[in-house]
Coordinates of N, CA and C and ligand atoms in Angstrom, one line a residue:
M1 N 69.7 -87.4 31.3 CA 70.3 -86.4 32.1 C 69.6 -85.0 31.9
N2 N 69.4 -84.3 33.0 CA 68.7 -83.0 33.0 C 69.7 -81.9 33.5
F3 N 69.7 -80.8 32.7 CA 70.5 -79.7 33.1 C 69.5 -78.7 33.8
R4 N 69.9 -78.2 35.0 CA 69.1 -77.1 35.6 C 69.9 -76.3 36.5
S5 N 69.4 -75.1 36.8 CA 70.1 -74.2 37.7 C 70.0 -74.7 39.1
I6 N 71.0 -74.3 39.9 CA 71.0 -74.6 41.4 C 71.0 -73.3 42.2
E7 N 70.1 -73.3 43.1 CA 70.0 -72.1 44.0 C 71.1 -72.0 45.0
F8 N 71.8 -70.9 45.2 CA 72.8 -70.8 46.2 C 72.2 -71.1 47.6
G9 N 72.8 -71.9 48.4 CA 72.3 -72.2 49.8 C 71.3 -73.3 49.9
S10 N 70.9 -73.8 48.7 CA 69.9 -74.9 48.7 C 70.5 -76.3 49.0
D11 N 69.7 -77.3 49.2 CA 70.2 -78.6 49.4 C 71.1 -79.0 48.1
A12 N 70.6 -78.7 46.9 CA 71.4 -79.0 45.7 C 72.7 -78.3 45.7
Y13 N 72.7 -77.0 46.3 CA 74.0 -76.3 46.3 C 75.0 -77.0 47.3
R14 N 74.5 -77.6 48.4 CA 75.3 -78.3 49.3 C 75.9 -79.6 48.6
K15 N 75.1 -80.2 47.7 CA 75.6 -81.4 47.0 C 76.6 -80.9 45.9
E16 N 76.3 -79.8 45.3 CA 77.3 -79.2 44.4 C 78.7 -79.0 45.1
C17 N 78.6 -78.4 46.3 CA 79.9 -78.2 47.0 C 80.6 -79.5 47.3
A18 N 79.8 -80.5 47.7 CA 80.4 -81.8 48.0 C 81.1 -82.4 46.8
L19 N 80.4 -82.2 45.6 CA 81.0 -82.7 44.4 C 82.3 -82.0 44.0
R20 N 82.3 -80.7 44.1 CA 83.4 -79.8 43.8 C 84.6 -80.2 44.8
D21 N 84.3 -80.4 46.0 CA 85.3 -80.7 47.0 C 86.0 -82.0 46.7
A22 N 85.1 -83.0 46.3 CA 85.7 -84.4 46.0 C 86.5 -84.4 44.7
V23 N 86.0 -83.7 43.7 CA 86.6 -83.8 42.4 C 87.7 -82.8 42.2
L24 N 87.5 -81.5 42.7 CA 88.5 -80.5 42.4 C 89.5 -80.1 43.5
R25 N 89.1 -80.4 44.8 CA 90.0 -80.0 45.9 C 90.7 -81.2 46.6
A26 N 89.9 -82.2 47.0 CA 90.5 -83.3 47.7 C 91.7 -83.9 47.0
P27 N 91.7 -84.1 45.7 CA 92.9 -84.7 45.0 C 94.1 -83.8 45.1
L28 N 93.9 -82.5 45.4 CA 95.0 -81.6 45.6 C 95.4 -81.4 47.1
G29 N 94.8 -82.2 47.9 CA 95.1 -82.1 49.4 C 94.5 -80.8 50.0
R30 N 93.5 -80.3 49.3 CA 92.8 -79.0 49.8 C 91.4 -79.3 50.1
S31 N 90.7 -78.3 50.8 CA 89.3 -78.4 51.0 C 88.6 -77.1 50.5
L32 N 87.5 -77.4 49.8 CA 86.7 -76.3 49.3 C 86.2 -75.4 50.4
Y33 N 86.0 -76.1 51.6 CA 85.3 -75.4 52.7 C 86.2 -74.4 53.4
D34 N 87.5 -74.4 53.0 CA 88.5 -73.4 53.6 C 88.4 -72.1 52.8
E35 N 87.6 -72.2 51.6 CA 87.5 -71.0 50.8 C 86.4 -70.1 51.1
E36 N 86.4 -68.9 50.6 CA 85.4 -67.9 50.9 C 84.3 -68.2 49.8
L37 N 83.1 -68.7 50.3 CA 82.1 -69.1 49.3 C 80.9 -68.1 49.3
A38 N 80.9 -67.1 50.2 CA 79.8 -66.2 50.2 C 79.6 -65.5 48.9
S39 N 80.7 -65.1 48.2 CA 80.5 -64.3 47.0 C 79.9 -65.2 45.9
E40 N 79.8 -66.5 46.1 CA 79.1 -67.3 45.1 C 77.6 -67.1 45.0
K41 N 77.1 -66.3 45.9 CA 75.6 -66.0 45.9 C 75.3 -65.2 44.6
Q42 N 76.3 -64.4 44.1 CA 76.1 -63.6 43.0 C 76.3 -64.4 41.7
Q43 N 76.8 -65.6 41.8 CA 77.2 -66.4 40.6 C 76.0 -67.4 40.2
K44 N 76.1 -67.9 38.9 CA 75.1 -68.7 38.4 C 75.5 -70.2 38.5
H45 N 74.8 -71.0 39.3 CA 75.2 -72.4 39.5 C 74.3 -73.3 38.7
F46 N 74.9 -74.3 38.1 CA 74.2 -75.3 37.3 C 74.6 -76.7 37.5
G47 N 73.7 -77.6 37.4 CA 74.0 -79.0 37.6 C 73.4 -79.9 36.5
L48 N 74.1 -81.0 36.3 CA 73.5 -82.1 35.4 C 73.1 -83.2 36.3
F49 N 71.8 -83.6 36.3 CA 71.2 -84.6 37.2 C 70.8 -85.8 36.4
D50 N 71.0 -87.0 37.0 CA 70.6 -88.2 36.3 C 69.1 -88.4 36.5
D51 N 68.5 -89.4 35.9 CA 67.1 -89.6 36.0 C 66.5 -89.8 37.4
A52 N 67.4 -90.3 38.3 CA 67.0 -90.5 39.7 C 67.2 -89.2 40.5
G53 N 67.7 -88.1 39.8 CA 67.8 -86.8 40.5 C 69.2 -86.6 41.2
H54 N 70.1 -87.5 41.0 CA 71.4 -87.4 41.6 C 72.3 -86.4 40.7
L55 N 73.0 -85.6 41.4 CA 73.9 -84.6 40.7 C 75.2 -85.4 40.2
V56 N 75.4 -85.3 38.9 CA 76.6 -86.0 38.3 C 77.6 -85.0 37.8
A57 N 77.3 -83.7 37.6 CA 78.2 -82.7 37.1 C 77.7 -81.4 37.5
C58 N 78.7 -80.4 37.7 CA 78.3 -79.1 38.0 C 79.3 -78.1 37.4
V59 N 78.8 -76.8 37.3 CA 79.6 -75.8 36.7 C 79.0 -74.4 37.2
I60 N 79.9 -73.4 37.2 CA 79.4 -72.1 37.7 C 79.8 -71.1 36.5
A61 N 78.8 -70.1 36.3 CA 79.1 -69.0 35.3 C 79.0 -67.7 36.1
V62 N 80.0 -66.8 35.8 CA 80.1 -65.5 36.4 C 79.9 -64.5 35.3
P63 N 78.7 -63.8 35.3 CA 78.6 -62.7 34.3 C 79.6 -61.6 34.6
L64 N 80.4 -61.2 33.5 CA 81.4 -60.1 33.7 C 80.9 -58.8 33.1
S65 N 80.0 -58.9 32.1 CA 79.5 -57.8 31.4 C 78.2 -58.3 30.7
P66 N 77.4 -57.4 30.1 CA 76.2 -57.9 29.4 C 76.5 -59.0 28.3
T67 N 77.8 -59.0 27.8 CA 78.1 -60.0 26.8 C 79.2 -61.0 27.2
E68 N 79.8 -60.8 28.3 CA 80.9 -61.7 28.7 C 80.6 -62.5 30.0
A69 N 81.1 -63.8 30.0 CA 80.9 -64.6 31.2 C 82.1 -65.4 31.4
K70 N 82.4 -65.7 32.7 CA 83.6 -66.6 33.0 C 83.0 -67.9 33.5
I71 N 83.6 -69.0 33.1 CA 83.2 -70.3 33.5 C 84.2 -70.8 34.6
R72 N 83.7 -71.4 35.7 CA 84.6 -71.8 36.7 C 84.0 -73.1 37.4
Q73 N 84.9 -73.8 38.1 CA 84.5 -74.9 39.0 C 83.7 -76.0 38.2
M74 N 84.2 -76.4 37.1 CA 83.6 -77.4 36.3 C 84.1 -78.8 36.8
A75 N 83.1 -79.6 37.2 CA 83.4 -80.9 37.8 C 82.4 -82.0 37.4
V76 N 82.9 -83.2 37.0 CA 82.1 -84.3 36.7 C 82.4 -85.4 37.7
S77 N 81.4 -86.0 38.3 CA 81.7 -87.0 39.4 C 82.7 -88.1 38.8
M78 N 83.5 -88.6 39.6 CA 84.5 -89.6 39.2 C 83.8 -90.8 38.4
A79 N 82.7 -91.2 38.9 CA 82.0 -92.4 38.3 C 81.4 -92.1 37.0
H80 N 81.3 -90.8 36.6 CA 80.6 -90.4 35.4 C 81.6 -89.8 34.4
Q81 N 82.9 -89.7 34.7 CA 83.8 -89.0 33.8 C 84.0 -89.9 32.5
K82 N 84.3 -89.2 31.4 CA 84.6 -89.8 30.1 C 83.4 -90.6 29.6
Q83 N 82.2 -90.1 29.9 CA 80.9 -90.6 29.3 C 80.1 -89.6 28.7
G84 N 80.7 -88.4 28.4 CA 79.9 -87.4 27.6 C 79.2 -86.4 28.5
C85 N 79.3 -86.5 29.9 CA 78.6 -85.6 30.8 C 79.2 -84.2 30.7
G86 N 80.6 -84.1 30.7 CA 81.2 -82.8 30.6 C 80.8 -82.1 29.4
R87 N 80.8 -82.7 28.2 CA 80.4 -82.1 27.0 C 78.9 -81.6 27.1
Q88 N 78.1 -82.5 27.7 CA 76.7 -82.1 27.8 C 76.4 -80.9 28.7
I89 N 77.1 -80.8 29.8 CA 76.8 -79.7 30.7 C 77.4 -78.4 30.1
I90 N 78.6 -78.5 29.4 CA 79.1 -77.2 28.8 C 78.2 -76.8 27.6
R91 N 77.8 -77.7 26.8 CA 76.9 -77.3 25.7 C 75.6 -76.7 26.2
S92 N 75.0 -77.3 27.3 CA 73.8 -76.7 27.9 C 74.1 -75.3 28.5
L93 N 75.2 -75.2 29.1 CA 75.6 -73.9 29.7 C 75.7 -72.8 28.6
E94 N 76.4 -73.2 27.5 CA 76.6 -72.3 26.4 C 75.2 -71.8 25.9
E95 N 74.3 -72.8 25.7 CA 73.0 -72.4 25.2 C 72.3 -71.4 26.1
H96 N 72.4 -71.7 27.4 CA 71.8 -70.8 28.4 C 72.4 -69.4 28.4
L97 N 73.8 -69.4 28.3 CA 74.4 -68.1 28.4 C 74.2 -67.3 27.1
A98 N 74.1 -68.0 26.0 CA 73.8 -67.3 24.7 C 72.4 -66.7 24.7
G99 N 71.5 -67.4 25.4 CA 70.2 -66.9 25.5 C 70.1 -65.6 26.3
S100 N 71.1 -65.4 27.2 CA 71.1 -64.1 28.0 C 72.1 -63.1 27.4
G101 N 72.6 -63.4 26.2 CA 73.5 -62.5 25.5 C 74.9 -62.6 25.8
H102 N 75.3 -63.6 26.6 CA 76.7 -63.8 27.0 C 77.4 -64.7 26.0
V103 N 78.0 -64.0 25.0 CA 78.6 -64.8 23.9 C 80.1 -64.9 23.9
H104 N 80.8 -64.1 24.8 CA 82.2 -64.2 25.0 C 82.5 -64.9 26.3
L105 N 83.0 -66.2 26.2 CA 83.2 -67.0 27.3 C 84.7 -67.2 27.6
S106 N 85.1 -67.2 28.9 CA 86.5 -67.4 29.2 C 86.6 -68.3 30.5
M107 N 87.8 -68.8 30.8 CA 87.9 -69.6 32.0 C 89.4 -69.8 32.2
H108 N 89.8 -70.2 33.4 CA 91.1 -70.7 33.8 C 91.0 -72.2 33.8
A109 N 91.6 -72.8 32.8 CA 91.4 -74.3 32.6 C 92.7 -74.9 33.2
R110 N 92.5 -76.0 33.9 CA 93.6 -76.8 34.3 C 94.4 -77.3 33.0
A111 N 95.7 -77.4 33.1 CA 96.4 -77.9 31.9 C 96.0 -79.3 31.5
S112 N 95.6 -80.1 32.5 CA 95.2 -81.5 32.3 C 93.8 -81.5 31.6
A113 N 93.1 -80.4 31.6 CA 91.7 -80.4 31.0 C 91.7 -79.6 29.7
V114 N 92.8 -79.1 29.2 CA 92.9 -78.2 28.0 C 92.3 -79.0 26.8
G115 N 92.7 -80.3 26.7 CA 92.3 -81.1 25.5 C 90.8 -81.2 25.5
F116 N 90.2 -81.3 26.6 CA 88.7 -81.4 26.7 C 88.1 -80.1 26.2
Y117 N 88.5 -79.0 26.6 CA 87.9 -77.7 26.2 C 88.2 -77.5 24.7
E118 N 89.4 -77.9 24.3 CA 89.7 -77.7 22.8 C 88.7 -78.4 22.0
K119 N 88.3 -79.6 22.4 CA 87.3 -80.4 21.6 C 86.0 -79.6 21.6
L120 N 85.7 -78.8 22.6 CA 84.5 -78.0 22.6 C 84.6 -76.6 22.0
G121 N 85.8 -76.3 21.4 CA 85.9 -75.1 20.6 C 86.6 -74.0 21.4
Y122 N 87.1 -74.2 22.6 CA 87.9 -73.2 23.3 C 89.3 -73.2 22.9
T123 N 89.9 -72.0 23.0 CA 91.3 -71.8 22.5 C 92.1 -71.2 23.7
K124 N 93.4 -71.7 23.8 CA 94.3 -71.2 24.8 C 94.7 -69.8 24.5
V125 N 94.8 -68.9 25.5 CA 95.2 -67.5 25.3 C 96.2 -67.2 26.3
G126 N 97.5 -66.9 25.9 CA 98.5 -66.5 26.8 C 99.2 -67.7 27.4
P127 N 100.2 -67.3 28.3 CA 101.1 -68.4 28.9 C 100.4 -69.1 30.0
E128 N 101.1 -70.3 30.3 CA 100.7 -71.1 31.5 C 100.9 -70.3 32.8
F129 N 100.0 -70.5 33.7 CA 100.2 -69.9 35.1 C 99.7 -70.9 36.1
M130 N 100.1 -70.6 37.4 CA 99.8 -71.5 38.5 C 98.5 -71.0 39.2
E131 N 97.7 -71.9 39.6 CA 96.5 -71.6 40.4 C 96.2 -72.8 41.2
V132 N 95.8 -72.7 42.5 CA 95.6 -73.8 43.4 C 96.8 -74.8 43.3
G133 N 98.0 -74.3 43.0 CA 99.2 -75.1 43.0 C 99.4 -76.0 41.8
I134 N 98.6 -75.8 40.7 CA 98.8 -76.6 39.5 C 98.7 -75.7 38.3
P135 N 99.3 -76.1 37.1 CA 99.3 -75.3 35.9 C 98.0 -75.1 35.3
H136 N 97.7 -73.9 34.9 CA 96.5 -73.5 34.2 C 96.7 -72.7 32.9
F137 N 95.8 -72.6 32.1 CA 95.8 -71.7 30.9 C 94.5 -71.0 30.9
R138 N 94.5 -69.7 30.5 CA 93.3 -69.0 30.1 C 92.8 -69.5 28.8
M139 N 91.5 -69.8 28.7 CA 90.9 -70.3 27.5 C 89.7 -69.4 27.2
E140 N 89.4 -69.3 25.9 CA 88.3 -68.4 25.5 C 87.5 -69.0 24.3
K141 N 86.3 -68.6 24.2 CA 85.5 -69.0 23.1 C 84.4 -67.9 22.8
R142 N 84.2 -67.7 21.6 CA 83.1 -66.7 21.2 C 82.0 -67.6 20.6
L143 N 80.8 -67.5 21.1 CA 79.7 -68.2 20.6 C 79.2 -67.5 19.3
T144 N 79.0 -68.2 18.2 CA 78.5 -67.6 17.0 C 77.3 -68.4 16.5
L145 N 76.4 -67.8 15.8 CA 75.2 -68.5 15.4 C 75.5 -69.6 14.5
Y146 N 76.5 -69.4 13.6 CA 76.8 -70.5 12.6 C 77.9 -71.4 13.0
G147 N 78.7 -71.0 14.1 CA 79.8 -71.9 14.5 C 79.6 -72.7 15.7
N148 N 78.4 -72.7 16.3 CA 78.2 -73.3 17.5 C 76.9 -74.2 17.5
E149 N 77.1 -75.4 17.8 CA 76.0 -76.4 17.9 C 74.9 -75.9 18.8
A150 N 75.3 -75.4 20.0 CA 74.4 -75.0 21.0 C 73.4 -73.9 20.5
L151 N 74.0 -73.0 19.7 CA 73.2 -71.9 19.2 C 72.3 -72.4 18.0
R152 N 72.9 -73.2 17.1 CA 72.2 -73.7 16.0 C 70.9 -74.5 16.4
S153 N 71.0 -75.1 17.5 CA 69.8 -76.0 17.9 C 68.7 -75.2 18.6
R154 N 68.9 -73.9 18.8 CA 67.9 -73.1 19.5 C 66.7 -72.8 18.7
Ligands
LIG1 C1 87.7 -82.7 32.6 C2 86.2 -83.1 32.7 C3 85.4 -81.9 33.1 C4 85.8 -83.7 31.4 O1 84.4 -84.1 31.5 P1 84.0 -85.6 31.0 O2 82.6 -85.8 31.2 O3 85.0 -86.6 31.6 O4 84.4 -85.5 29.5 P2 83.5 -86.0 28.2 O5 83.2 -87.5 28.4 O6 82.3 -85.1 28.0 O7 84.6 -85.8 27.0 C5 84.3 -85.1 25.8 C6 85.5 -85.3 25.0 O8 86.7 -84.8 25.6 C7 87.7 -85.8 25.8 N1 88.3 -85.5 27.1 C8 87.7 -85.7 28.3 N2 88.5 -85.3 29.3 C9 89.7 -85.0 28.7 C10 91.0 -84.5 29.2 N3 91.2 -84.3 30.5 N4 91.9 -84.2 28.3 C11 91.7 -84.4 26.9 N5 90.5 -84.8 26.4 C12 89.5 -85.1 27.3 C13 86.9 -87.1 25.8 O9 87.8 -88.1 25.4 C14 85.9 -86.8 24.7 O10 86.5 -86.8 23.4 P3 85.7 -87.6 22.2 O11 84.5 -86.7 21.9 O12 86.7 -87.5 21.1 O13 85.4 -88.9 22.7 C15 86.1 -84.2 33.8 O14 86.8 -85.3 33.5 C16 86.5 -83.7 35.2 O15 85.7 -83.2 36.0 N6 87.8 -83.9 35.6 C17 88.3 -83.6 36.9 C18 88.2 -82.2 37.3 C19 88.7 -81.2 36.2 O16 89.8 -81.3 35.7 N7 87.8 -80.2 35.9 C20 88.1 -79.2 35.0 C21 88.8 -78.1 35.7 S1 89.3 -76.8 34.5

């Protein structure tokens, strides 16, 4: 599997949108394409690609300050879930963000995915809230040199 950035508007970005629509929106009876996507030009898009070059997972990072970033739109293709791809793309993203000084990470995690993020060192902060019609929690993680696999391996 290869982790690499995806350019907004590229063919890979169109595949990223198709994956997000299938995994994150269609199961909720919604369409990603009803949303305002133009602001995503300012965001950092990443994909995990298999050896044949097919996109199997994607995630977006939004820098909030020189040290803080928000993670959003994390999706692993249905066929590749529960095989370690989610862990791999988040670890690679953390390593990338730490390299640019973004060590305070946060996200709005679906309640159904909280256990996944807890395994990766994220902590729930504050009460449950609703987003896209389903329960979410804010989760946070601070990357540290000695507490994070991604940083130790740099
Ligand atoms: C949630 C999701 C991102 C996890 O990715 P994944 O590739 O399936 O997860 P991994 O195989 O890397 O799992 C890593 C660990 O987390 C666990 N895990 C995976 N999904 C989990 C979940 N929903 N709840 C609790 N634990 C979970 C795995 O069992 C594994 O644990 P282990 O190391 O003890 O074996 C993925 O399943 C997905 O895209 N789901 C649908 C969309 C979604 O919910 N996105 C997140 C929005 S916030």
